[in-house]
């Protein structure tokens, strides 16, 4: 199983991080180790030696078939369900890596840094028809208060464009995960925080920080 992440895929988030809004020329791709994955409601243990750890709530897509060099017009055939995920990021370490032009491997891919909620088949989000993945609303609450509100129509690179781009370089396999990027509103977590994720007001994720 591969875990793909997309950076800088919402315009307001680029401004949030860099002080100016901009559109990357191509998708910003990173990967997480398989040991990063947490599911089934397991708690996230906040590292005490990595500086500030930020939550990044985002839509996660589940790959459902083998594919390579997928044309964008056929990309919708290669995923079947979505959820809300948390891309925990060691922000201080990432800032240093970005400044020095170094990889994001540790700050993004450390153990426990990828949380996923319950899968929602795209067909179940509407009455028997497959939902347009670029028309979904999702949000993340922290301790009962909304902190991130996302709409997939605001993505810089659509899900289908991302799958087509990724499949140029990687063979996509059943069970691979695609974290599609975070909207504006990221922030730090602390021991005792409760994070909850929703798709169209359906709760799909709960994560306690310890």
PDB file of C-alpha atoms in Angstrom:
ATOM      1  CA  UNK A   1       0.000   0.000   0.000  1.00  0.00           C
ATOM      2  CA  UNK A   2       1.187   3.475  -0.892  1.00  0.00           C
ATOM      3  CA  UNK A   3       0.080   6.697   0.792  1.00  0.00           C
ATOM      4  CA  UNK A   4       0.255   9.752  -1.460  1.00  0.00           C
ATOM      5  CA  UNK A   5      -0.114  13.301  -0.210  1.00  0.00           C
ATOM      6  CA  UNK A   6      -0.715  16.501  -2.130  1.00  0.00           C
ATOM      7  CA  UNK A   7       0.655  19.815  -0.921  1.00  0.00           C
ATOM      8  CA  UNK A   8      -0.565  23.300  -1.793  1.00  0.00           C
ATOM      9  CA  UNK A   9      -3.804  22.204  -3.515  1.00  0.00           C
ATOM     10  CA  UNK A  10      -6.048  25.001  -2.169  1.00  0.00           C
ATOM     11  CA  UNK A  11      -5.299  28.619  -3.006  1.00  0.00           C
ATOM     12  CA  UNK A  12      -6.058  30.058   0.424  1.00  0.00           C
ATOM     13  CA  UNK A  13      -3.828  27.454   2.060  1.00  0.00           C
ATOM     14  CA  UNK A  14      -0.863  28.577  -0.058  1.00  0.00           C
ATOM     15  CA  UNK A  15      -1.427  32.091   1.279  1.00  0.00           C
ATOM     16  CA  UNK A  16      -1.797  30.751   4.821  1.00  0.00           C
ATOM     17  CA  UNK A  17       1.633  29.102   4.684  1.00  0.00           C
ATOM     18  CA  UNK A  18       3.594  31.498   2.492  1.00  0.00           C
ATOM     19  CA  UNK A  19       1.892  34.865   2.883  1.00  0.00           C
ATOM     20  CA  UNK A  20       0.829  34.967  -0.772  1.00  0.00           C
ATOM     21  CA  UNK A  21      -1.614  33.017  -2.871  1.00  0.00           C
ATOM     22  CA  UNK A  22      -0.158  31.130  -5.825  1.00  0.00           C
ATOM     23  CA  UNK A  23      -0.848  28.170  -8.085  1.00  0.00           C
ATOM     24  CA  UNK A  24       1.893  25.516  -8.388  1.00  0.00           C
ATOM     25  CA  UNK A  25       2.814  24.623 -11.968  1.00  0.00           C
ATOM     26  CA  UNK A  26       2.367  20.920 -11.233  1.00  0.00           C
ATOM     27  CA  UNK A  27       0.965  18.993  -8.250  1.00  0.00           C
ATOM     28  CA  UNK A  28       3.185  18.949  -5.157  1.00  0.00           C
ATOM     29  CA  UNK A  29       3.594  15.256  -4.317  1.00  0.00           C
ATOM     30  CA  UNK A  30       4.916  13.594  -1.181  1.00  0.00           C
ATOM     31  CA  UNK A  31       4.523  10.126   0.293  1.00  0.00           C
ATOM     32  CA  UNK A  32       4.033   8.700   3.750  1.00  0.00           C
ATOM     33  CA  UNK A  33       5.372   5.400   5.054  1.00  0.00           C
ATOM     34  CA  UNK A  34       2.840   2.615   5.593  1.00  0.00           C
ATOM     35  CA  UNK A  35       3.672   2.802   9.313  1.00  0.00           C
ATOM     36  CA  UNK A  36       2.229   6.330   9.277  1.00  0.00           C
ATOM     37  CA  UNK A  37      -1.300   4.961   8.926  1.00  0.00           C
ATOM     38  CA  UNK A  38      -3.690   5.024  11.877  1.00  0.00           C
ATOM     39  CA  UNK A  39      -7.288   3.865  11.523  1.00  0.00           C
ATOM     40  CA  UNK A  40     -10.156   2.321  13.486  1.00  0.00           C
ATOM     41  CA  UNK A  41     -10.253   5.210  15.942  1.00  0.00           C
ATOM     42  CA  UNK A  42      -6.774   4.710  17.334  1.00  0.00           C
ATOM     43  CA  UNK A  43      -5.413   7.756  19.206  1.00  0.00           C
ATOM     44  CA  UNK A  44      -2.646   9.975  17.892  1.00  0.00           C
ATOM     45  CA  UNK A  45       0.287  10.278  20.278  1.00  0.00           C
ATOM     46  CA  UNK A  46       1.719  13.777  19.898  1.00  0.00           C
ATOM     47  CA  UNK A  47       5.521  13.521  19.526  1.00  0.00           C
ATOM     48  CA  UNK A  48       7.384  15.466  22.176  1.00  0.00           C
ATOM     49  CA  UNK A  49      10.620  15.847  20.212  1.00  0.00           C
ATOM     50  CA  UNK A  50       9.491  17.197  16.826  1.00  0.00           C
ATOM     51  CA  UNK A  51       8.346  20.718  17.639  1.00  0.00           C
ATOM     52  CA  UNK A  52       4.931  22.003  16.599  1.00  0.00           C
ATOM     53  CA  UNK A  53       2.608  19.381  15.129  1.00  0.00           C
ATOM     54  CA  UNK A  54      -0.230  20.698  12.948  1.00  0.00           C
ATOM     55  CA  UNK A  55      -3.460  19.001  11.908  1.00  0.00           C
ATOM     56  CA  UNK A  56      -4.346  19.137   8.217  1.00  0.00           C
ATOM     57  CA  UNK A  57      -7.820  17.823   7.491  1.00  0.00           C
ATOM     58  CA  UNK A  58      -8.474  16.692   3.951  1.00  0.00           C
ATOM     59  CA  UNK A  59     -10.487  14.473   1.674  1.00  0.00           C
ATOM     60  CA  UNK A  60      -8.909  11.041   1.174  1.00  0.00           C
ATOM     61  CA  UNK A  61      -9.628   8.878  -1.877  1.00  0.00           C
ATOM     62  CA  UNK A  62      -9.358   5.078  -1.997  1.00  0.00           C
ATOM     63  CA  UNK A  63      -7.864   3.550  -5.126  1.00  0.00           C
ATOM     64  CA  UNK A  64      -9.883   0.502  -6.223  1.00  0.00           C
ATOM     65  CA  UNK A  65      -8.018  -0.968  -9.207  1.00  0.00           C
ATOM     66  CA  UNK A  66      -4.597  -1.350 -10.799  1.00  0.00           C
ATOM     67  CA  UNK A  67      -3.596   1.450 -13.128  1.00  0.00           C
ATOM     68  CA  UNK A  68      -0.644   3.032 -14.908  1.00  0.00           C
ATOM     69  CA  UNK A  69      -0.530   6.071 -17.227  1.00  0.00           C
ATOM     70  CA  UNK A  70      -4.251   6.693 -16.704  1.00  0.00           C
ATOM     71  CA  UNK A  71      -5.847   9.300 -18.993  1.00  0.00           C
ATOM     72  CA  UNK A  72      -7.646  11.943 -16.947  1.00  0.00           C
ATOM     73  CA  UNK A  73     -10.981  11.169 -18.646  1.00  0.00           C
ATOM     74  CA  UNK A  74     -10.834   7.611 -17.276  1.00  0.00           C
ATOM     75  CA  UNK A  75      -9.475   8.429 -13.808  1.00  0.00           C
ATOM     76  CA  UNK A  76     -12.915   8.255 -12.165  1.00  0.00           C
ATOM     77  CA  UNK A  77     -12.878   4.495 -12.704  1.00  0.00           C
ATOM     78  CA  UNK A  78      -9.937   4.067 -10.325  1.00  0.00           C
ATOM     79  CA  UNK A  79     -11.478   5.166  -7.014  1.00  0.00           C
ATOM     80  CA  UNK A  80     -14.679   4.150  -5.268  1.00  0.00           C
ATOM     81  CA  UNK A  81     -14.842   5.724  -1.807  1.00  0.00           C
ATOM     82  CA  UNK A  82     -13.806   8.759   0.198  1.00  0.00           C
ATOM     83  CA  UNK A  83     -13.261   9.737   3.796  1.00  0.00           C
ATOM     84  CA  UNK A  84     -11.770  12.548   5.838  1.00  0.00           C
ATOM     85  CA  UNK A  85      -8.149  12.103   6.833  1.00  0.00           C
ATOM     86  CA  UNK A  86      -5.591  13.908   8.954  1.00  0.00           C
ATOM     87  CA  UNK A  87      -2.184  14.655   7.520  1.00  0.00           C
ATOM     88  CA  UNK A  88      -0.271  15.494  10.688  1.00  0.00           C
ATOM     89  CA  UNK A  89       2.739  17.656   9.893  1.00  0.00           C
ATOM     90  CA  UNK A  90       5.798  18.540  11.969  1.00  0.00           C
ATOM     91  CA  UNK A  91       5.550  22.198  10.969  1.00  0.00           C
ATOM     92  CA  UNK A  92       8.855  23.466  12.361  1.00  0.00           C
ATOM     93  CA  UNK A  93      10.716  20.642  10.649  1.00  0.00           C
ATOM     94  CA  UNK A  94       8.840  21.252   7.405  1.00  0.00           C
ATOM     95  CA  UNK A  95       9.630  24.969   7.436  1.00  0.00           C
ATOM     96  CA  UNK A  96      13.328  24.202   7.831  1.00  0.00           C
ATOM     97  CA  UNK A  97      13.208  21.583   5.061  1.00  0.00           C
ATOM     98  CA  UNK A  98      11.416  23.960   2.675  1.00  0.00           C
ATOM     99  CA  UNK A  99      13.909  26.747   3.382  1.00  0.00           C
ATOM    100  CA  UNK A 100      16.854  24.455   2.703  1.00  0.00           C
ATOM    101  CA  UNK A 101      15.268  22.676  -0.272  1.00  0.00           C
ATOM    102  CA  UNK A 102      15.223  19.323   1.530  1.00  0.00           C
ATOM    103  CA  UNK A 103      12.642  16.507   1.322  1.00  0.00           C
ATOM    104  CA  UNK A 104       9.579  16.387   3.574  1.00  0.00           C
ATOM    105  CA  UNK A 105      10.009  12.699   4.381  1.00  0.00           C
ATOM    106  CA  UNK A 106      10.261  12.921   8.163  1.00  0.00           C
ATOM    107  CA  UNK A 107       7.991  15.906   8.789  1.00  0.00           C
ATOM    108  CA  UNK A 108       5.158  14.316   6.779  1.00  0.00           C
ATOM    109  CA  UNK A 109       5.758  10.578   6.994  1.00  0.00           C
ATOM    110  CA  UNK A 110       6.557   9.851  10.649  1.00  0.00           C
ATOM    111  CA  UNK A 111       4.733   7.022  12.435  1.00  0.00           C
ATOM    112  CA  UNK A 112       1.082   7.790  13.125  1.00  0.00           C
ATOM    113  CA  UNK A 113       0.948  10.870  10.892  1.00  0.00           C
ATOM    114  CA  UNK A 114      -1.813   9.614   8.568  1.00  0.00           C
ATOM    115  CA  UNK A 115      -5.275   9.163  10.076  1.00  0.00           C
ATOM    116  CA  UNK A 116      -8.254   7.977   8.084  1.00  0.00           C
ATOM    117  CA  UNK A 117     -11.902   7.786   9.012  1.00  0.00           C
ATOM    118  CA  UNK A 118     -14.668   5.464   7.869  1.00  0.00           C
ATOM    119  CA  UNK A 119     -14.980   4.972   4.119  1.00  0.00           C
ATOM    120  CA  UNK A 120     -18.042   6.350   2.358  1.00  0.00           C
ATOM    121  CA  UNK A 121     -18.810   4.837  -1.075  1.00  0.00           C
ATOM    122  CA  UNK A 122     -19.360   7.622  -3.581  1.00  0.00           C
ATOM    123  CA  UNK A 123     -22.679   6.096  -4.606  1.00  0.00           C
ATOM    124  CA  UNK A 124     -23.996   6.293  -1.053  1.00  0.00           C
ATOM    125  CA  UNK A 125     -23.630  10.079  -0.934  1.00  0.00           C
ATOM    126  CA  UNK A 126     -26.540  10.459  -3.356  1.00  0.00           C
ATOM    127  CA  UNK A 127     -29.583   8.390  -4.212  1.00  0.00           C
ATOM    128  CA  UNK A 128     -27.968   5.449  -5.981  1.00  0.00           C
ATOM    129  CA  UNK A 129     -25.890   7.581  -8.331  1.00  0.00           C
ATOM    130  CA  UNK A 130     -22.169   8.150  -8.162  1.00  0.00           C
ATOM    131  CA  UNK A 131     -21.510  11.548  -6.586  1.00  0.00           C
ATOM    132  CA  UNK A 132     -19.349  14.080  -8.390  1.00  0.00           C
ATOM    133  CA  UNK A 133     -16.200  14.032  -6.294  1.00  0.00           C
ATOM    134  CA  UNK A 134     -15.578  17.721  -7.090  1.00  0.00           C
ATOM    135  CA  UNK A 135     -18.817  18.800  -5.405  1.00  0.00           C
ATOM    136  CA  UNK A 136     -18.239  17.555  -1.860  1.00  0.00           C
ATOM    137  CA  UNK A 137     -18.148  19.619   1.324  1.00  0.00           C
ATOM    138  CA  UNK A 138     -16.108  18.438   4.280  1.00  0.00           C
ATOM    139  CA  UNK A 139     -14.970  19.915   7.557  1.00  0.00           C
ATOM    140  CA  UNK A 140     -12.775  19.342  10.575  1.00  0.00           C
ATOM    141  CA  UNK A 141     -13.789  20.221  14.134  1.00  0.00           C
ATOM    142  CA  UNK A 142     -11.347  20.656  16.990  1.00  0.00           C
ATOM    143  CA  UNK A 143     -12.782  20.239  20.472  1.00  0.00           C
ATOM    144  CA  UNK A 144     -16.273  20.799  19.082  1.00  0.00           C
ATOM    145  CA  UNK A 145     -15.505  23.936  17.057  1.00  0.00           C
ATOM    146  CA  UNK A 146     -15.111  24.004  13.246  1.00  0.00           C
ATOM    147  CA  UNK A 147     -11.542  24.849  12.244  1.00  0.00           C
ATOM    148  CA  UNK A 148     -11.490  23.823   8.579  1.00  0.00           C
ATOM    149  CA  UNK A 149     -14.244  23.991   5.965  1.00  0.00           C
ATOM    150  CA  UNK A 150     -13.405  22.408   2.620  1.00  0.00           C
ATOM    151  CA  UNK A 151     -15.109  22.213  -0.767  1.00  0.00           C
ATOM    152  CA  UNK A 152     -13.520  19.904  -3.315  1.00  0.00           C
ATOM    153  CA  UNK A 153     -14.535  22.235  -6.125  1.00  0.00           C
ATOM    154  CA  UNK A 154     -11.898  24.654  -4.800  1.00  0.00           C
ATOM    155  CA  UNK A 155      -9.018  22.242  -5.456  1.00  0.00           C
ATOM    156  CA  UNK A 156      -6.318  23.613  -7.739  1.00  0.00           C
ATOM    157  CA  UNK A 157      -5.789  20.138  -9.208  1.00  0.00           C
ATOM    158  CA  UNK A 158      -8.884  17.930  -9.353  1.00  0.00           C
ATOM    159  CA  UNK A 159      -8.899  14.360  -8.089  1.00  0.00           C
ATOM    160  CA  UNK A 160      -8.956  12.996 -11.642  1.00  0.00           C
ATOM    161  CA  UNK A 161      -6.058  15.246 -12.654  1.00  0.00           C
ATOM    162  CA  UNK A 162      -4.072  14.092  -9.617  1.00  0.00           C
ATOM    163  CA  UNK A 163      -4.656  10.411 -10.370  1.00  0.00           C
ATOM    164  CA  UNK A 164      -3.647  10.871 -13.986  1.00  0.00           C
ATOM    165  CA  UNK A 165      -0.497  12.754 -12.959  1.00  0.00           C
ATOM    166  CA  UNK A 166       0.518  10.283 -10.257  1.00  0.00           C
ATOM    167  CA  UNK A 167       0.013   7.304 -12.533  1.00  0.00           C
ATOM    168  CA  UNK A 168       2.657   8.612 -14.922  1.00  0.00           C
ATOM    169  CA  UNK A 169       5.288   7.854 -12.297  1.00  0.00           C
ATOM    170  CA  UNK A 170       3.722   5.252  -9.988  1.00  0.00           C
ATOM    171  CA  UNK A 171       1.637   2.168 -10.673  1.00  0.00           C
ATOM    172  CA  UNK A 172      -1.530   2.681  -8.656  1.00  0.00           C
ATOM    173  CA  UNK A 173      -2.768  -0.398  -6.827  1.00  0.00           C
ATOM    174  CA  UNK A 174      -5.953  -1.391  -5.047  1.00  0.00           C
ATOM    175  CA  UNK A 175      -5.851  -0.022  -1.519  1.00  0.00           C
ATOM    176  CA  UNK A 176      -3.504   2.884  -2.206  1.00  0.00           C
ATOM    177  CA  UNK A 177      -4.565   6.134  -0.523  1.00  0.00           C
ATOM    178  CA  UNK A 178      -4.586   9.657  -1.897  1.00  0.00           C
ATOM    179  CA  UNK A 179      -4.681  12.577   0.553  1.00  0.00           C
ATOM    180  CA  UNK A 180      -5.887  15.335  -1.773  1.00  0.00           C
ATOM    181  CA  UNK A 181      -4.658  18.443   0.055  1.00  0.00           C
ATOM    182  CA  UNK A 182      -5.830  20.585   2.931  1.00  0.00           C
ATOM    183  CA  UNK A 183      -7.918  23.783   2.843  1.00  0.00           C
ATOM    184  CA  UNK A 184      -7.149  26.869   4.888  1.00  0.00           C
ATOM    185  CA  UNK A 185      -7.351  26.650   8.685  1.00  0.00           C
ATOM    186  CA  UNK A 186      -4.491  24.358   9.719  1.00  0.00           C
ATOM    187  CA  UNK A 187      -3.214  24.675  13.268  1.00  0.00           C
ATOM    188  CA  UNK A 188      -1.386  23.005  16.146  1.00  0.00           C
ATOM    189  CA  UNK A 189      -2.573  20.078  18.219  1.00  0.00           C
ATOM    190  CA  UNK A 190      -1.930  19.336  21.869  1.00  0.00           C
ATOM    191  CA  UNK A 191      -2.457  16.440  24.223  1.00  0.00           C
ATOM    192  CA  UNK A 192      -6.167  16.191  25.048  1.00  0.00           C
ATOM    193  CA  UNK A 193      -7.491  17.591  21.768  1.00  0.00           C
ATOM    194  CA  UNK A 194     -10.379  15.871  19.996  1.00  0.00           C
ATOM    195  CA  UNK A 195     -10.511  16.089  16.188  1.00  0.00           C
ATOM    196  CA  UNK A 196     -13.655  15.116  14.261  1.00  0.00           C
ATOM    197  CA  UNK A 197     -14.097  14.936  10.500  1.00  0.00           C
ATOM    198  CA  UNK A 198     -17.306  15.234   8.474  1.00  0.00           C
ATOM    199  CA  UNK A 199     -18.354  14.753   4.846  1.00  0.00           C
ATOM    200  CA  UNK A 200     -21.608  16.521   3.998  1.00  0.00           C
ATOM    201  CA  UNK A 201     -22.395  16.619   7.743  1.00  0.00           C
ATOM    202  CA  UNK A 202     -21.831  12.863   8.071  1.00  0.00           C
ATOM    203  CA  UNK A 203     -19.299  12.175  10.818  1.00  0.00           C
ATOM    204  CA  UNK A 204     -16.632   9.816   9.518  1.00  0.00           C
ATOM    205  CA  UNK A 205     -13.594  10.464  11.717  1.00  0.00           C
ATOM    206  CA  UNK A 206     -12.788  10.856  15.406  1.00  0.00           C
ATOM    207  CA  UNK A 207      -9.234  11.184  16.668  1.00  0.00           C
ATOM    208  CA  UNK A 208      -8.088  11.849  20.211  1.00  0.00           C
ATOM    209  CA  UNK A 209      -4.634  13.275  20.809  1.00  0.00           C
ATOM    210  CA  UNK A 210      -2.663  11.813  23.691  1.00  0.00           C
TER     211      UNK A 210
END
